[in-house]
Amino acid sequence: MRDRIDTTTAHPARRYNYWLGGKDNFAADRESADRIAAAWPSAPIAARENRRFLRRATTYLAREAGIRQFLDIGTGLPTANNTHEVAQAIAPETRVVYVDNDPMVMAHARALLTSAPEGRTAYLEADLREPETILTHPDLLATLDLSRPIGLMLVAVLHFIPGPGAAAPIVARLLDALPTGSYLVATNATKDFLSEPVAAVYDRMLATGQTDIWPRTRAEFAALLRDLDVVEPGVVPVNEWRAESEEAPRPASADVSVYGAVARLP
């Protein structure tokens, strides 16, 4: 396993872990994270708010929408309030499949993410860019019933699919495999709230390969939810989505710059 972990190239999951204050990262991850934070100083705030959104959205699906199956793609390294922990605290019988393309993430997940006895978790090493591989994986099919509603979690992963419109066919293929009553939970970084000077610096970093986080406008992100019933309050910065119970003071949207939404497949 160690031979398959490239410690010389930054990986999004390990960089995210660094911003969340974790220790499961390497020098390349920290250097990449620091370069991004130099242009976008609030990146660590965004990472934390994104994680809080995941907790609130999972709680909504498990408690209010009655979802008992989750497909979490781009799960990241285990930390507090992982999807199955939040969902199984409400409904212990919940089943969750985690997917990530980093073998280090999968090794940690298998070791640390223990399901409630009534439920089940599975871990697939696969890539969001290959949805067919995920949907046909034997471990997924052995864990989730694709004829029953599923919560598809695409949190802090879509912005690693670069290019205008590039994420749409991937999201569409995943949703096509799910039945009516399923939900999509998604987030994506955006430049919509950045000042012109900060946005210009970010554009230069994208052009020179110093960041792999592809921002999307509200319109492009909302287009991923086309034909879905978007749950109130709609497409909003993640720090604003049903955050009434979060401790004050809350960060400004410009300090988060990540859109989030929850939507139902009719």
PDB file of C-alpha atoms in Angstrom:
ATOM      1  CA  MET A   1       0.000   0.000   0.000  1.00  0.00           C
ATOM      2  CA  ARG A   2       2.775   2.425   0.906  1.00  0.00           C
ATOM      3  CA  ASP A   3       4.358   1.947  -2.531  1.00  0.00           C
ATOM      4  CA  ARG A   4       1.129   3.171  -4.136  1.00  0.00           C
ATOM      5  CA  ILE A   5       0.971   6.382  -2.084  1.00  0.00           C
ATOM      6  CA  ASP A   6       2.744   9.216  -3.893  1.00  0.00           C
ATOM      7  CA  THR A   7       4.028  11.496  -1.150  1.00  0.00           C
ATOM      8  CA  THR A   8       5.761  13.840  -3.602  1.00  0.00           C
ATOM      9  CA  THR A   9       2.578  15.041  -5.315  1.00  0.00           C
ATOM     10  CA  ALA A  10      -0.116  16.967  -3.480  1.00  0.00           C
ATOM     11  CA  HIS A  11      -3.442  15.182  -3.125  1.00  0.00           C
ATOM     12  CA  PRO A  12      -6.728  17.041  -2.468  1.00  0.00           C
ATOM     13  CA  ALA A  13      -7.779  14.769   0.410  1.00  0.00           C
ATOM     14  CA  ARG A  14      -4.502  15.239   2.257  1.00  0.00           C
ATOM     15  CA  ARG A  15      -4.481  18.995   1.591  1.00  0.00           C
ATOM     16  CA  TYR A  16      -8.040  19.171   2.939  1.00  0.00           C
ATOM     17  CA  ASN A  17      -6.866  17.224   5.988  1.00  0.00           C
ATOM     18  CA  TYR A  18      -4.125  19.820   6.533  1.00  0.00           C
ATOM     19  CA  TRP A  19      -6.613  22.708   6.381  1.00  0.00           C
ATOM     20  CA  LEU A  20      -8.835  20.901   8.884  1.00  0.00           C
ATOM     21  CA  GLY A  21      -5.901  20.645  11.275  1.00  0.00           C
ATOM     22  CA  GLY A  22      -5.194  16.951  10.685  1.00  0.00           C
ATOM     23  CA  LYS A  23      -1.840  15.194  10.635  1.00  0.00           C
ATOM     24  CA  ASP A  24      -2.335  12.776   7.737  1.00  0.00           C
ATOM     25  CA  ASN A  25      -0.530  14.840   5.109  1.00  0.00           C
ATOM     26  CA  PHE A  26       2.916  15.269   3.607  1.00  0.00           C
ATOM     27  CA  ALA A  27       5.210  18.175   2.691  1.00  0.00           C
ATOM     28  CA  ALA A  28       3.877  18.361  -0.873  1.00  0.00           C
ATOM     29  CA  ASP A  29       0.310  18.606   0.443  1.00  0.00           C
ATOM     30  CA  ARG A  30       1.209  21.367   2.897  1.00  0.00           C
ATOM     31  CA  GLU A  31       3.157  23.336   0.291  1.00  0.00           C
ATOM     32  CA  SER A  32       0.249  23.146  -2.148  1.00  0.00           C
ATOM     33  CA  ALA A  33      -2.237  24.141   0.561  1.00  0.00           C
ATOM     34  CA  ASP A  34      -0.087  27.097   1.602  1.00  0.00           C
ATOM     35  CA  ARG A  35       0.217  28.333  -1.999  1.00  0.00           C
ATOM     36  CA  ILE A  36      -3.553  28.272  -2.394  1.00  0.00           C
ATOM     37  CA  ALA A  37      -4.072  29.943   0.976  1.00  0.00           C
ATOM     38  CA  ALA A  38      -1.599  32.693  -0.008  1.00  0.00           C
ATOM     39  CA  ALA A  39      -3.944  33.643  -2.859  1.00  0.00           C
ATOM     40  CA  TRP A  40      -7.120  32.705  -0.992  1.00  0.00           C
ATOM     41  CA  PRO A  41      -6.381  33.251   2.732  1.00  0.00           C
ATOM     42  CA  SER A  42      -9.748  31.950   3.861  1.00  0.00           C
ATOM     43  CA  ALA A  43      -9.237  28.491   2.305  1.00  0.00           C
ATOM     44  CA  PRO A  44      -9.006  26.790   5.745  1.00  0.00           C
ATOM     45  CA  ILE A  45     -12.258  28.515   6.773  1.00  0.00           C
ATOM     46  CA  ALA A  46     -13.893  27.226   3.608  1.00  0.00           C
ATOM     47  CA  ALA A  47     -12.719  23.687   4.369  1.00  0.00           C
ATOM     48  CA  ARG A  48     -14.224  23.788   7.850  1.00  0.00           C
ATOM     49  CA  GLU A  49     -17.515  25.289   6.656  1.00  0.00           C
ATOM     50  CA  ASN A  50     -17.734  22.693   3.894  1.00  0.00           C
ATOM     51  CA  ARG A  51     -17.384  19.973   6.528  1.00  0.00           C
ATOM     52  CA  ARG A  52     -20.102  21.537   8.678  1.00  0.00           C
ATOM     53  CA  PHE A  53     -22.375  21.650   5.645  1.00  0.00           C
ATOM     54  CA  LEU A  54     -21.789  17.917   5.119  1.00  0.00           C
ATOM     55  CA  ARG A  55     -22.909  17.260   8.699  1.00  0.00           C
ATOM     56  CA  ARG A  56     -26.050  19.376   8.387  1.00  0.00           C
ATOM     57  CA  ALA A  57     -26.996  17.977   4.974  1.00  0.00           C
ATOM     58  CA  THR A  58     -26.505  14.387   6.136  1.00  0.00           C
ATOM     59  CA  THR A  59     -28.613  15.107   9.191  1.00  0.00           C
ATOM     60  CA  TYR A  60     -31.369  16.489   6.974  1.00  0.00           C
ATOM     61  CA  LEU A  61     -31.337  13.439   4.702  1.00  0.00           C
ATOM     62  CA  ALA A  62     -31.347  10.941   7.558  1.00  0.00           C
ATOM     63  CA  ARG A  63     -33.791  12.692   9.881  1.00  0.00           C
ATOM     64  CA  GLU A  64     -36.196  14.562   7.593  1.00  0.00           C
ATOM     65  CA  ALA A  65     -35.942  12.789   4.247  1.00  0.00           C
ATOM     66  CA  GLY A  66     -35.665   9.258   5.658  1.00  0.00           C
ATOM     67  CA  ILE A  67     -32.602   8.302   3.589  1.00  0.00           C
ATOM     68  CA  ARG A  68     -30.952   5.087   4.783  1.00  0.00           C
ATOM     69  CA  GLN A  69     -28.329   4.632   2.043  1.00  0.00           C
ATOM     70  CA  PHE A  70     -25.493   6.970   1.112  1.00  0.00           C
ATOM     71  CA  LEU A  71     -22.900   7.014  -1.660  1.00  0.00           C
ATOM     72  CA  ASP A  72     -20.132   9.401  -0.573  1.00  0.00           C
ATOM     73  CA  ILE A  73     -17.670  10.062  -3.411  1.00  0.00           C
ATOM     74  CA  GLY A  74     -14.467  11.933  -2.613  1.00  0.00           C
ATOM     75  CA  THR A  75     -14.833  11.124   1.041  1.00  0.00           C
ATOM     76  CA  GLY A  76     -11.450  12.417   2.151  1.00  0.00           C
ATOM     77  CA  LEU A  77      -9.451  11.320   5.158  1.00  0.00           C
ATOM     78  CA  PRO A  78     -11.519  10.369   8.228  1.00  0.00           C
ATOM     79  CA  THR A  79     -12.205  13.178  10.673  1.00  0.00           C
ATOM     80  CA  ALA A  80     -15.102  14.117  12.948  1.00  0.00           C
ATOM     81  CA  ASN A  81     -18.706  13.797  11.761  1.00  0.00           C
ATOM     82  CA  ASN A  82     -18.132  11.442   8.855  1.00  0.00           C
ATOM     83  CA  THR A  83     -21.230  10.640   6.807  1.00  0.00           C
ATOM     84  CA  HIS A  84     -21.972   7.254   8.358  1.00  0.00           C
ATOM     85  CA  GLU A  85     -21.388   8.537  11.893  1.00  0.00           C
ATOM     86  CA  VAL A  86     -23.903  11.350  11.438  1.00  0.00           C
ATOM     87  CA  ALA A  87     -26.465   9.182   9.653  1.00  0.00           C
ATOM     88  CA  GLN A  88     -26.147   6.122  11.910  1.00  0.00           C
ATOM     89  CA  ALA A  89     -26.513   8.280  15.017  1.00  0.00           C
ATOM     90  CA  ILE A  90     -30.028   8.946  13.694  1.00  0.00           C
ATOM     91  CA  ALA A  91     -30.716   5.599  12.003  1.00  0.00           C
ATOM     92  CA  PRO A  92     -28.226   2.846  12.987  1.00  0.00           C
ATOM     93  CA  GLU A  93     -29.311   0.636  10.082  1.00  0.00           C
ATOM     94  CA  THR A  94     -27.957   3.125   7.534  1.00  0.00           C
ATOM     95  CA  ARG A  95     -25.581   1.796   4.854  1.00  0.00           C
ATOM     96  CA  VAL A  96     -22.778   3.923   3.406  1.00  0.00           C
ATOM     97  CA  VAL A  97     -20.326   3.385   0.566  1.00  0.00           C
ATOM     98  CA  TYR A  98     -17.264   5.635   0.617  1.00  0.00           C
ATOM     99  CA  VAL A  99     -15.283   6.283  -2.573  1.00  0.00           C
ATOM    100  CA  ASP A 100     -11.907   7.958  -2.983  1.00  0.00           C
ATOM    101  CA  ASN A 101      -9.023   7.673  -5.438  1.00  0.00           C
ATOM    102  CA  ASP A 102      -6.248   7.916  -2.827  1.00  0.00           C
ATOM    103  CA  PRO A 103      -5.071   4.574  -1.380  1.00  0.00           C
ATOM    104  CA  MET A 104      -4.039   6.378   1.812  1.00  0.00           C
ATOM    105  CA  VAL A 105      -7.615   7.567   2.300  1.00  0.00           C
ATOM    106  CA  MET A 106      -8.956   4.072   1.784  1.00  0.00           C
ATOM    107  CA  ALA A 107      -6.436   2.537   4.181  1.00  0.00           C
ATOM    108  CA  HIS A 108      -7.416   5.007   6.902  1.00  0.00           C
ATOM    109  CA  ALA A 109     -11.116   4.591   6.186  1.00  0.00           C
ATOM    110  CA  ARG A 110     -11.039   0.827   6.487  1.00  0.00           C
ATOM    111  CA  ALA A 111      -9.109   1.091   9.750  1.00  0.00           C
ATOM    112  CA  LEU A 112     -11.052   3.882  11.407  1.00  0.00           C
ATOM    113  CA  LEU A 113     -14.584   4.132  10.007  1.00  0.00           C
ATOM    114  CA  THR A 114     -16.448   1.440  11.912  1.00  0.00           C
ATOM    115  CA  SER A 115     -20.124   0.982  11.166  1.00  0.00           C
ATOM    116  CA  ALA A 116     -22.855   0.588  13.732  1.00  0.00           C
ATOM    117  CA  PRO A 117     -23.708  -3.129  14.096  1.00  0.00           C
ATOM    118  CA  GLU A 118     -27.117  -2.607  12.506  1.00  0.00           C
ATOM    119  CA  GLY A 119     -25.706  -0.847   9.438  1.00  0.00           C
ATOM    120  CA  ARG A 120     -22.841  -1.343   7.052  1.00  0.00           C
ATOM    121  CA  THR A 121     -20.009   0.594   5.404  1.00  0.00           C
ATOM    122  CA  ALA A 122     -17.904  -0.237   2.361  1.00  0.00           C
ATOM    123  CA  TYR A 123     -14.883   1.466   0.821  1.00  0.00           C
ATOM    124  CA  LEU A 124     -14.078   1.670  -2.883  1.00  0.00           C
ATOM    125  CA  GLU A 125     -10.842   2.956  -4.346  1.00  0.00           C
ATOM    126  CA  ALA A 126     -12.174   4.600  -7.493  1.00  0.00           C
ATOM    127  CA  ASP A 127     -12.312   7.936  -9.291  1.00  0.00           C
ATOM    128  CA  LEU A 128     -15.280  10.253  -9.733  1.00  0.00           C
ATOM    129  CA  ARG A 129     -14.239  10.694 -13.369  1.00  0.00           C
ATOM    130  CA  GLU A 130     -15.114   7.045 -13.951  1.00  0.00           C
ATOM    131  CA  PRO A 131     -18.700   6.789 -12.658  1.00  0.00           C
ATOM    132  CA  GLU A 132     -19.355   3.493 -14.424  1.00  0.00           C
ATOM    133  CA  THR A 133     -16.578   1.836 -12.417  1.00  0.00           C
ATOM    134  CA  ILE A 134     -18.183   3.063  -9.202  1.00  0.00           C
ATOM    135  CA  LEU A 135     -21.740   2.107 -10.108  1.00  0.00           C
ATOM    136  CA  THR A 136     -20.834  -1.433 -11.190  1.00  0.00           C
ATOM    137  CA  HIS A 137     -18.374  -2.208  -8.401  1.00  0.00           C
ATOM    138  CA  PRO A 138     -19.299  -5.491  -6.647  1.00  0.00           C
ATOM    139  CA  ASP A 139     -18.791  -3.993  -3.178  1.00  0.00           C
ATOM    140  CA  LEU A 140     -21.196  -1.164  -3.952  1.00  0.00           C
ATOM    141  CA  LEU A 141     -23.802  -3.563  -5.293  1.00  0.00           C
ATOM    142  CA  ALA A 142     -23.381  -5.764  -2.226  1.00  0.00           C
ATOM    143  CA  THR A 143     -23.916  -2.818   0.125  1.00  0.00           C
ATOM    144  CA  LEU A 144     -26.492  -0.543  -1.496  1.00  0.00           C
ATOM    145  CA  ASP A 145     -29.828  -1.381  -3.074  1.00  0.00           C
ATOM    146  CA  LEU A 146     -29.991   0.795  -6.191  1.00  0.00           C
ATOM    147  CA  SER A 147     -33.753   0.317  -6.380  1.00  0.00           C
ATOM    148  CA  ARG A 148     -34.208   2.271  -3.130  1.00  0.00           C
ATOM    149  CA  PRO A 149     -33.450   5.980  -2.530  1.00  0.00           C
ATOM    150  CA  ILE A 150     -29.810   6.929  -2.011  1.00  0.00           C
ATOM    151  CA  GLY A 151     -28.106  10.088  -0.821  1.00  0.00           C
ATOM    152  CA  LEU A 152     -25.379  10.898  -3.350  1.00  0.00           C
ATOM    153  CA  MET A 153     -22.735  13.007  -1.619  1.00  0.00           C
ATOM    154  CA  LEU A 154     -20.460  15.028  -3.911  1.00  0.00           C
ATOM    155  CA  VAL A 155     -19.019  17.343  -1.282  1.00  0.00           C
ATOM    156  CA  ALA A 156     -15.750  19.185  -1.988  1.00  0.00           C
ATOM    157  CA  VAL A 157     -15.013  16.972  -4.991  1.00  0.00           C
ATOM    158  CA  LEU A 158     -16.726  18.454  -8.065  1.00  0.00           C
ATOM    159  CA  HIS A 159     -14.269  21.347  -8.223  1.00  0.00           C
ATOM    160  CA  PHE A 160     -11.551  18.821  -9.052  1.00  0.00           C
ATOM    161  CA  ILE A 161     -13.307  18.221 -12.382  1.00  0.00           C
ATOM    162  CA  PRO A 162     -11.889  21.150 -14.395  1.00  0.00           C
ATOM    163  CA  GLY A 163     -13.488  22.901 -17.321  1.00  0.00           C
ATOM    164  CA  PRO A 164     -16.800  24.582 -18.137  1.00  0.00           C
ATOM    165  CA  GLY A 165     -19.557  21.976 -18.181  1.00  0.00           C
ATOM    166  CA  ALA A 166     -17.138  19.132 -17.433  1.00  0.00           C
ATOM    167  CA  ALA A 167     -18.878  17.975 -14.252  1.00  0.00           C
ATOM    168  CA  ALA A 168     -22.376  17.837 -15.754  1.00  0.00           C
ATOM    169  CA  PRO A 169     -22.152  14.478 -17.597  1.00  0.00           C
ATOM    170  CA  ILE A 170     -20.570  12.817 -14.562  1.00  0.00           C
ATOM    171  CA  VAL A 171     -23.305  14.022 -12.221  1.00  0.00           C
ATOM    172  CA  ALA A 172     -25.963  13.081 -14.769  1.00  0.00           C
ATOM    173  CA  ARG A 173     -24.619   9.528 -15.125  1.00  0.00           C
ATOM    174  CA  LEU A 174     -24.587   9.007 -11.370  1.00  0.00           C
ATOM    175  CA  LEU A 175     -28.114  10.360 -10.982  1.00  0.00           C
ATOM    176  CA  ASP A 176     -29.358   8.218 -13.878  1.00  0.00           C
ATOM    177  CA  ALA A 177     -28.459   5.137 -11.821  1.00  0.00           C
ATOM    178  CA  LEU A 178     -30.517   6.253  -8.810  1.00  0.00           C
ATOM    179  CA  PRO A 179     -34.265   5.880  -8.254  1.00  0.00           C
ATOM    180  CA  THR A 180     -36.881   8.520  -7.614  1.00  0.00           C
ATOM    181  CA  GLY A 181     -36.638   9.871  -4.085  1.00  0.00           C
ATOM    182  CA  SER A 182     -32.845   9.898  -4.069  1.00  0.00           C
ATOM    183  CA  TYR A 183     -30.978  13.074  -3.169  1.00  0.00           C
ATOM    184  CA  LEU A 184     -27.888  14.892  -4.406  1.00  0.00           C
ATOM    185  CA  VAL A 185     -25.766  16.816  -1.908  1.00  0.00           C
ATOM    186  CA  ALA A 186     -23.103  18.853  -3.677  1.00  0.00           C
ATOM    187  CA  THR A 187     -20.647  21.688  -3.155  1.00  0.00           C
ATOM    188  CA  ASN A 188     -18.240  23.543  -5.437  1.00  0.00           C
ATOM    189  CA  ALA A 189     -15.767  26.379  -4.946  1.00  0.00           C
ATOM    190  CA  THR A 190     -16.618  29.691  -6.614  1.00  0.00           C
ATOM    191  CA  LYS A 191     -15.005  33.035  -7.421  1.00  0.00           C
ATOM    192  CA  ASP A 192     -18.359  34.833  -7.294  1.00  0.00           C
ATOM    193  CA  PHE A 193     -17.616  36.412  -3.906  1.00  0.00           C
ATOM    194  CA  LEU A 194     -13.935  37.220  -4.450  1.00  0.00           C
ATOM    195  CA  SER A 195     -12.654  40.713  -5.070  1.00  0.00           C
ATOM    196  CA  GLU A 196     -11.256  41.404  -8.548  1.00  0.00           C
ATOM    197  CA  PRO A 197      -7.596  41.394  -7.376  1.00  0.00           C
ATOM    198  CA  VAL A 198      -8.001  38.077  -5.522  1.00  0.00           C
ATOM    199  CA  ALA A 199      -9.894  36.551  -8.429  1.00  0.00           C
ATOM    200  CA  ALA A 200      -7.120  37.638 -10.802  1.00  0.00           C
ATOM    201  CA  VAL A 201      -4.482  35.969  -8.647  1.00  0.00           C
ATOM    202  CA  TYR A 202      -6.594  32.817  -8.561  1.00  0.00           C
ATOM    203  CA  ASP A 203      -6.917  32.853 -12.352  1.00  0.00           C
ATOM    204  CA  ARG A 204      -3.130  33.034 -12.680  1.00  0.00           C
ATOM    205  CA  MET A 205      -2.739  30.090 -10.326  1.00  0.00           C
ATOM    206  CA  LEU A 206      -5.201  28.069 -12.407  1.00  0.00           C
ATOM    207  CA  ALA A 207      -3.368  28.973 -15.602  1.00  0.00           C
ATOM    208  CA  THR A 208       0.007  27.950 -14.187  1.00  0.00           C
ATOM    209  CA  GLY A 209      -1.192  24.773 -12.488  1.00  0.00           C
ATOM    210  CA  GLN A 210      -0.627  26.052  -8.945  1.00  0.00           C
ATOM    211  CA  THR A 211      -4.133  25.056  -7.949  1.00  0.00           C
ATOM    212  CA  ASP A 212      -6.399  22.234  -9.086  1.00  0.00           C
ATOM    213  CA  ILE A 213      -9.573  23.700  -7.580  1.00  0.00           C
ATOM    214  CA  TRP A 214     -11.835  24.714 -10.476  1.00  0.00           C
ATOM    215  CA  PRO A 215     -14.343  27.383  -9.405  1.00  0.00           C
ATOM    216  CA  ARG A 216     -17.850  27.469 -10.850  1.00  0.00           C
ATOM    217  CA  THR A 217     -20.340  30.305 -11.010  1.00  0.00           C
ATOM    218  CA  ARG A 218     -23.697  29.982  -9.327  1.00  0.00           C
ATOM    219  CA  ALA A 219     -25.329  29.469 -12.727  1.00  0.00           C
ATOM    220  CA  GLU A 220     -23.017  26.611 -13.693  1.00  0.00           C
ATOM    221  CA  PHE A 221     -23.327  24.948 -10.309  1.00  0.00           C
ATOM    222  CA  ALA A 222     -27.131  25.318 -10.351  1.00  0.00           C
ATOM    223  CA  ALA A 223     -27.181  23.714 -13.811  1.00  0.00           C
ATOM    224  CA  LEU A 224     -25.933  20.478 -12.213  1.00  0.00           C
ATOM    225  CA  LEU A 225     -29.236  20.386 -10.331  1.00  0.00           C
ATOM    226  CA  ARG A 226     -31.396  20.788 -13.416  1.00  0.00           C
ATOM    227  CA  ASP A 227     -34.542  18.632 -13.304  1.00  0.00           C
ATOM    228  CA  LEU A 228     -34.111  18.109  -9.545  1.00  0.00           C
ATOM    229  CA  ASP A 229     -36.264  19.538  -6.749  1.00  0.00           C
ATOM    230  CA  VAL A 230     -33.895  21.801  -4.845  1.00  0.00           C
ATOM    231  CA  VAL A 231     -34.418  21.852  -1.089  1.00  0.00           C
ATOM    232  CA  GLU A 232     -34.747  25.246   0.620  1.00  0.00           C
ATOM    233  CA  PRO A 233     -32.830  27.524   0.954  1.00  0.00           C
ATOM    234  CA  GLY A 234     -31.659  26.557  -2.531  1.00  0.00           C
ATOM    235  CA  VAL A 235     -28.206  27.171  -3.980  1.00  0.00           C
ATOM    236  CA  VAL A 236     -26.375  29.226  -1.364  1.00  0.00           C
ATOM    237  CA  PRO A 237     -22.895  29.486   0.144  1.00  0.00           C
ATOM    238  CA  VAL A 238     -22.364  26.464   2.376  1.00  0.00           C
ATOM    239  CA  ASN A 239     -22.024  28.665   5.457  1.00  0.00           C
ATOM    240  CA  GLU A 240     -25.637  29.810   4.928  1.00  0.00           C
ATOM    241  CA  TRP A 241     -27.318  26.448   4.310  1.00  0.00           C
ATOM    242  CA  ARG A 242     -29.571  25.754   7.348  1.00  0.00           C
ATOM    243  CA  ALA A 243     -26.866  27.039   9.658  1.00  0.00           C
ATOM    244  CA  GLU A 244     -29.096  28.549  12.317  1.00  0.00           C
ATOM    245  CA  SER A 245     -27.773  26.145  14.957  1.00  0.00           C
ATOM    246  CA  GLU A 246     -24.096  26.896  14.274  1.00  0.00           C
ATOM    247  CA  GLU A 247     -22.156  28.962  16.782  1.00  0.00           C
ATOM    248  CA  ALA A 248     -21.789  32.677  16.139  1.00  0.00           C
ATOM    249  CA  PRO A 249     -20.073  34.616  14.740  1.00  0.00           C
ATOM    250  CA  ARG A 250     -20.534  33.035  11.319  1.00  0.00           C
ATOM    251  CA  PRO A 251     -18.021  33.662   8.514  1.00  0.00           C
ATOM    252  CA  ALA A 252     -18.894  35.882   5.584  1.00  0.00           C
ATOM    253  CA  SER A 253     -19.683  34.254   2.255  1.00  0.00           C
ATOM    254  CA  ALA A 254     -16.570  35.884   0.762  1.00  0.00           C
ATOM    255  CA  ASP A 255     -14.492  33.996   3.341  1.00  0.00           C
ATOM    256  CA  VAL A 256     -16.012  30.686   2.285  1.00  0.00           C
ATOM    257  CA  SER A 257     -16.652  31.015  -1.460  1.00  0.00           C
ATOM    258  CA  VAL A 258     -18.184  27.565  -1.792  1.00  0.00           C
ATOM    259  CA  TYR A 259     -21.706  26.949  -3.078  1.00  0.00           C
ATOM    260  CA  GLY A 260     -23.748  24.110  -1.680  1.00  0.00           C
ATOM    261  CA  ALA A 261     -27.148  22.578  -2.319  1.00  0.00           C
ATOM    262  CA  VAL A 262     -29.363  19.600  -1.530  1.00  0.00           C
ATOM    263  CA  ALA A 263     -31.782  18.429  -4.209  1.00  0.00           C
ATOM    264  CA  ARG A 264     -34.277  15.561  -4.625  1.00  0.00           C
ATOM    265  CA  LEU A 265     -34.586  13.363  -7.682  1.00  0.00           C
ATOM    266  CA  PRO A 266     -38.301  13.467  -8.654  1.00  0.00           C
TER     267      PRO A 266
END
